[in-house]
Amino acid sequence: SGKVLVVNFWATWCAPCLKEIPDFVKLFDERKRKDLMVLGIATGFNDPKEISDMGRKLAINYPVILEDDETEKQFGAMAGLPVSLLYDPKGKLVLKKVGPLTREAILHYLDANR
């Protein structure tokens, strides 16, 4: 797609996850037409309703999927949350960040790789 992809693993009970989501929302809004795609992968939930409720509460504007065996096969198991994976436009993994990924770090990558 010619876009950088951020895949973010998060959970409703993970405070640092919930703190970084508004940055992803803003960035996606600003850059989605240009050079950024964001995909949220919700983990550690009992009921998918928890995820949709939190999505509404945080006004998440990018796709969020629920973690399952398939996502684990594709991305591997995540130890600790949040975890963000950054892929370049060719689909190559360029960064795996355990812990919050800042808006500044994403912008820095986007600007450095124009």
PDB file of C-alpha atoms in Angstrom:
ATOM      1  CA  SER A   1       0.000   0.000   0.000  1.00  0.00           C
ATOM      2  CA  GLY A   2       3.031   2.273   0.181  1.00  0.00           C
ATOM      3  CA  LYS A   3       2.192   2.942   3.819  1.00  0.00           C
ATOM      4  CA  VAL A   4       3.946   2.251   7.070  1.00  0.00           C
ATOM      5  CA  LEU A   5       1.916  -0.170   9.185  1.00  0.00           C
ATOM      6  CA  VAL A   6       1.763  -0.016  12.962  1.00  0.00           C
ATOM      7  CA  VAL A   7       0.313  -3.158  14.550  1.00  0.00           C
ATOM      8  CA  ASN A   8      -0.516  -2.508  18.188  1.00  0.00           C
ATOM      9  CA  PHE A   9      -1.302  -5.263  20.694  1.00  0.00           C
ATOM     10  CA  TRP A  10      -3.315  -3.934  23.634  1.00  0.00           C
ATOM     11  CA  ALA A  11      -5.808  -4.873  26.329  1.00  0.00           C
ATOM     12  CA  THR A  12      -8.580  -2.995  28.109  1.00  0.00           C
ATOM     13  CA  TRP A  13      -6.921  -3.625  31.504  1.00  0.00           C
ATOM     14  CA  CYS A  14      -3.497  -2.342  30.398  1.00  0.00           C
ATOM     15  CA  ALA A  15      -3.100   1.284  31.527  1.00  0.00           C
ATOM     16  CA  PRO A  16      -0.065   2.091  29.314  1.00  0.00           C
ATOM     17  CA  CYS A  17      -1.985   0.659  26.339  1.00  0.00           C
ATOM     18  CA  LEU A  18      -4.965   2.922  26.944  1.00  0.00           C
ATOM     19  CA  LYS A  19      -2.643   5.889  27.391  1.00  0.00           C
ATOM     20  CA  GLU A  20      -1.002   5.444  23.950  1.00  0.00           C
ATOM     21  CA  ILE A  21      -4.192   4.763  21.942  1.00  0.00           C
ATOM     22  CA  PRO A  22      -5.225   8.456  21.646  1.00  0.00           C
ATOM     23  CA  ASP A  23      -1.854   9.104  19.935  1.00  0.00           C
ATOM     24  CA  PHE A  24      -2.582   6.347  17.423  1.00  0.00           C
ATOM     25  CA  VAL A  25      -6.077   7.771  16.851  1.00  0.00           C
ATOM     26  CA  LYS A  26      -4.714  11.274  16.155  1.00  0.00           C
ATOM     27  CA  LEU A  27      -1.852  10.054  13.987  1.00  0.00           C
ATOM     28  CA  PHE A  28      -4.102   7.784  11.945  1.00  0.00           C
ATOM     29  CA  ASP A  29      -6.491  10.648  11.404  1.00  0.00           C
ATOM     30  CA  GLU A  30      -3.680  12.950  10.255  1.00  0.00           C
ATOM     31  CA  ARG A  31      -1.702  10.485   8.113  1.00  0.00           C
ATOM     32  CA  LYS A  32      -4.040   7.706   6.904  1.00  0.00           C
ATOM     33  CA  ARG A  33      -4.450   9.191   3.438  1.00  0.00           C
ATOM     34  CA  LYS A  34      -0.741   9.794   3.152  1.00  0.00           C
ATOM     35  CA  ASP A  35       1.606   7.222   4.655  1.00  0.00           C
ATOM     36  CA  LEU A  36       0.230   5.420   7.721  1.00  0.00           C
ATOM     37  CA  MET A  37      -1.996   2.457   8.518  1.00  0.00           C
ATOM     38  CA  VAL A  38      -2.750   1.367  12.082  1.00  0.00           C
ATOM     39  CA  LEU A  39      -4.142  -1.993  13.148  1.00  0.00           C
ATOM     40  CA  GLY A  40      -5.092  -2.708  16.740  1.00  0.00           C
ATOM     41  CA  ILE A  41      -5.069  -6.268  18.045  1.00  0.00           C
ATOM     42  CA  ALA A  42      -7.033  -6.621  21.260  1.00  0.00           C
ATOM     43  CA  THR A  43      -5.799  -9.295  23.657  1.00  0.00           C
ATOM     44  CA  GLY A  44      -6.696 -10.684  27.074  1.00  0.00           C
ATOM     45  CA  PHE A  45     -10.430 -10.065  26.961  1.00  0.00           C
ATOM     46  CA  ASN A  46     -13.289 -12.132  28.372  1.00  0.00           C
ATOM     47  CA  ASP A  47     -16.000 -10.694  26.195  1.00  0.00           C
ATOM     48  CA  PRO A  48     -15.579  -8.950  22.804  1.00  0.00           C
ATOM     49  CA  LYS A  49     -18.066  -6.345  24.083  1.00  0.00           C
ATOM     50  CA  GLU A  50     -15.303  -5.025  26.392  1.00  0.00           C
ATOM     51  CA  ILE A  51     -13.301  -4.227  23.278  1.00  0.00           C
ATOM     52  CA  SER A  52     -16.115  -2.501  21.371  1.00  0.00           C
ATOM     53  CA  ASP A  53     -17.049  -0.474  24.493  1.00  0.00           C
ATOM     54  CA  MET A  54     -13.436   0.650  24.974  1.00  0.00           C
ATOM     55  CA  GLY A  55     -13.155   1.364  21.247  1.00  0.00           C
ATOM     56  CA  ARG A  56     -16.113   3.729  21.486  1.00  0.00           C
ATOM     57  CA  LYS A  57     -14.844   5.307  24.686  1.00  0.00           C
ATOM     58  CA  LEU A  58     -11.438   6.021  23.117  1.00  0.00           C
ATOM     59  CA  ALA A  59     -12.947   6.918  19.702  1.00  0.00           C
ATOM     60  CA  ILE A  60     -10.709   4.388  17.950  1.00  0.00           C
ATOM     61  CA  ASN A  61     -10.870   5.193  14.233  1.00  0.00           C
ATOM     62  CA  TYR A  62      -8.666   2.401  12.867  1.00  0.00           C
ATOM     63  CA  PRO A  63      -9.448  -1.309  12.504  1.00  0.00           C
ATOM     64  CA  VAL A  64      -9.215  -3.429  15.653  1.00  0.00           C
ATOM     65  CA  ILE A  65      -9.268  -7.196  15.500  1.00  0.00           C
ATOM     66  CA  LEU A  66      -9.487  -9.699  18.319  1.00  0.00           C
ATOM     67  CA  GLU A  67      -6.422 -11.817  19.047  1.00  0.00           C
ATOM     68  CA  ASP A  68      -6.833 -15.476  18.180  1.00  0.00           C
ATOM     69  CA  ASP A  69      -4.712 -18.432  17.068  1.00  0.00           C
ATOM     70  CA  GLU A  70      -4.401 -16.885  13.616  1.00  0.00           C
ATOM     71  CA  THR A  71      -2.941 -13.578  14.847  1.00  0.00           C
ATOM     72  CA  GLU A  72      -0.533 -15.490  17.070  1.00  0.00           C
ATOM     73  CA  LYS A  73       0.605 -17.568  14.063  1.00  0.00           C
ATOM     74  CA  GLN A  74       1.117 -14.417  12.029  1.00  0.00           C
ATOM     75  CA  PHE A  75       2.791 -12.183  14.616  1.00  0.00           C
ATOM     76  CA  GLY A  76       4.010 -14.610  17.280  1.00  0.00           C
ATOM     77  CA  ALA A  77       3.107 -14.569  20.954  1.00  0.00           C
ATOM     78  CA  MET A  78       3.480 -11.257  22.746  1.00  0.00           C
ATOM     79  CA  ALA A  79       5.145 -11.123  26.136  1.00  0.00           C
ATOM     80  CA  GLY A  80       3.982  -8.032  27.972  1.00  0.00           C
ATOM     81  CA  LEU A  81       1.743  -5.241  26.748  1.00  0.00           C
ATOM     82  CA  PRO A  82       1.568  -2.963  24.920  1.00  0.00           C
ATOM     83  CA  VAL A  83       3.606  -4.262  22.015  1.00  0.00           C
ATOM     84  CA  SER A  84       3.840  -2.375  18.741  1.00  0.00           C
ATOM     85  CA  LEU A  85       5.249  -3.721  15.502  1.00  0.00           C
ATOM     86  CA  LEU A  86       6.274  -1.262  12.810  1.00  0.00           C
ATOM     87  CA  TYR A  87       6.434  -2.463   9.211  1.00  0.00           C
ATOM     88  CA  ASP A  88       7.913  -0.524   6.321  1.00  0.00           C
ATOM     89  CA  PRO A  89       5.875  -0.026   3.107  1.00  0.00           C
ATOM     90  CA  LYS A  90       7.339  -3.244   1.681  1.00  0.00           C
ATOM     91  CA  GLY A  91       6.006  -5.233   4.648  1.00  0.00           C
ATOM     92  CA  LYS A  92       9.340  -5.712   6.399  1.00  0.00           C
ATOM     93  CA  LEU A  93       9.324  -5.577  10.212  1.00  0.00           C
ATOM     94  CA  VAL A  94      11.559  -2.660  11.187  1.00  0.00           C
ATOM     95  CA  LEU A  95      10.725  -2.192  14.866  1.00  0.00           C
ATOM     96  CA  LYS A  96       9.280  -4.261  17.680  1.00  0.00           C
ATOM     97  CA  LYS A  97       8.612  -2.096  20.697  1.00  0.00           C
ATOM     98  CA  VAL A  98       7.547  -3.605  24.027  1.00  0.00           C
ATOM     99  CA  GLY A  99       6.025  -0.769  26.047  1.00  0.00           C
ATOM    100  CA  PRO A 100       4.362   2.389  24.797  1.00  0.00           C
ATOM    101  CA  LEU A 101       5.274   3.600  21.329  1.00  0.00           C
ATOM    102  CA  THR A 102       5.241   7.384  21.241  1.00  0.00           C
ATOM    103  CA  ARG A 103       3.744   9.602  18.606  1.00  0.00           C
ATOM    104  CA  GLU A 104       7.192  11.189  18.248  1.00  0.00           C
ATOM    105  CA  ALA A 105       8.826   7.828  17.487  1.00  0.00           C
ATOM    106  CA  ILE A 106       6.273   7.066  14.758  1.00  0.00           C
ATOM    107  CA  LEU A 107       6.549  10.541  13.221  1.00  0.00           C
ATOM    108  CA  HIS A 108      10.338  10.317  13.340  1.00  0.00           C
ATOM    109  CA  TYR A 109      10.206   7.033  11.419  1.00  0.00           C
ATOM    110  CA  LEU A 110       7.706   8.365   8.872  1.00  0.00           C
ATOM    111  CA  ASP A 111       9.724  11.520   8.279  1.00  0.00           C
ATOM    112  CA  ALA A 112      13.043   9.659   8.066  1.00  0.00           C
ATOM    113  CA  ASN A 113      11.690   7.256   5.454  1.00  0.00           C
ATOM    114  CA  ARG A 114       9.913   9.473   2.976  1.00  0.00           C
TER     115      ARG A 114
END
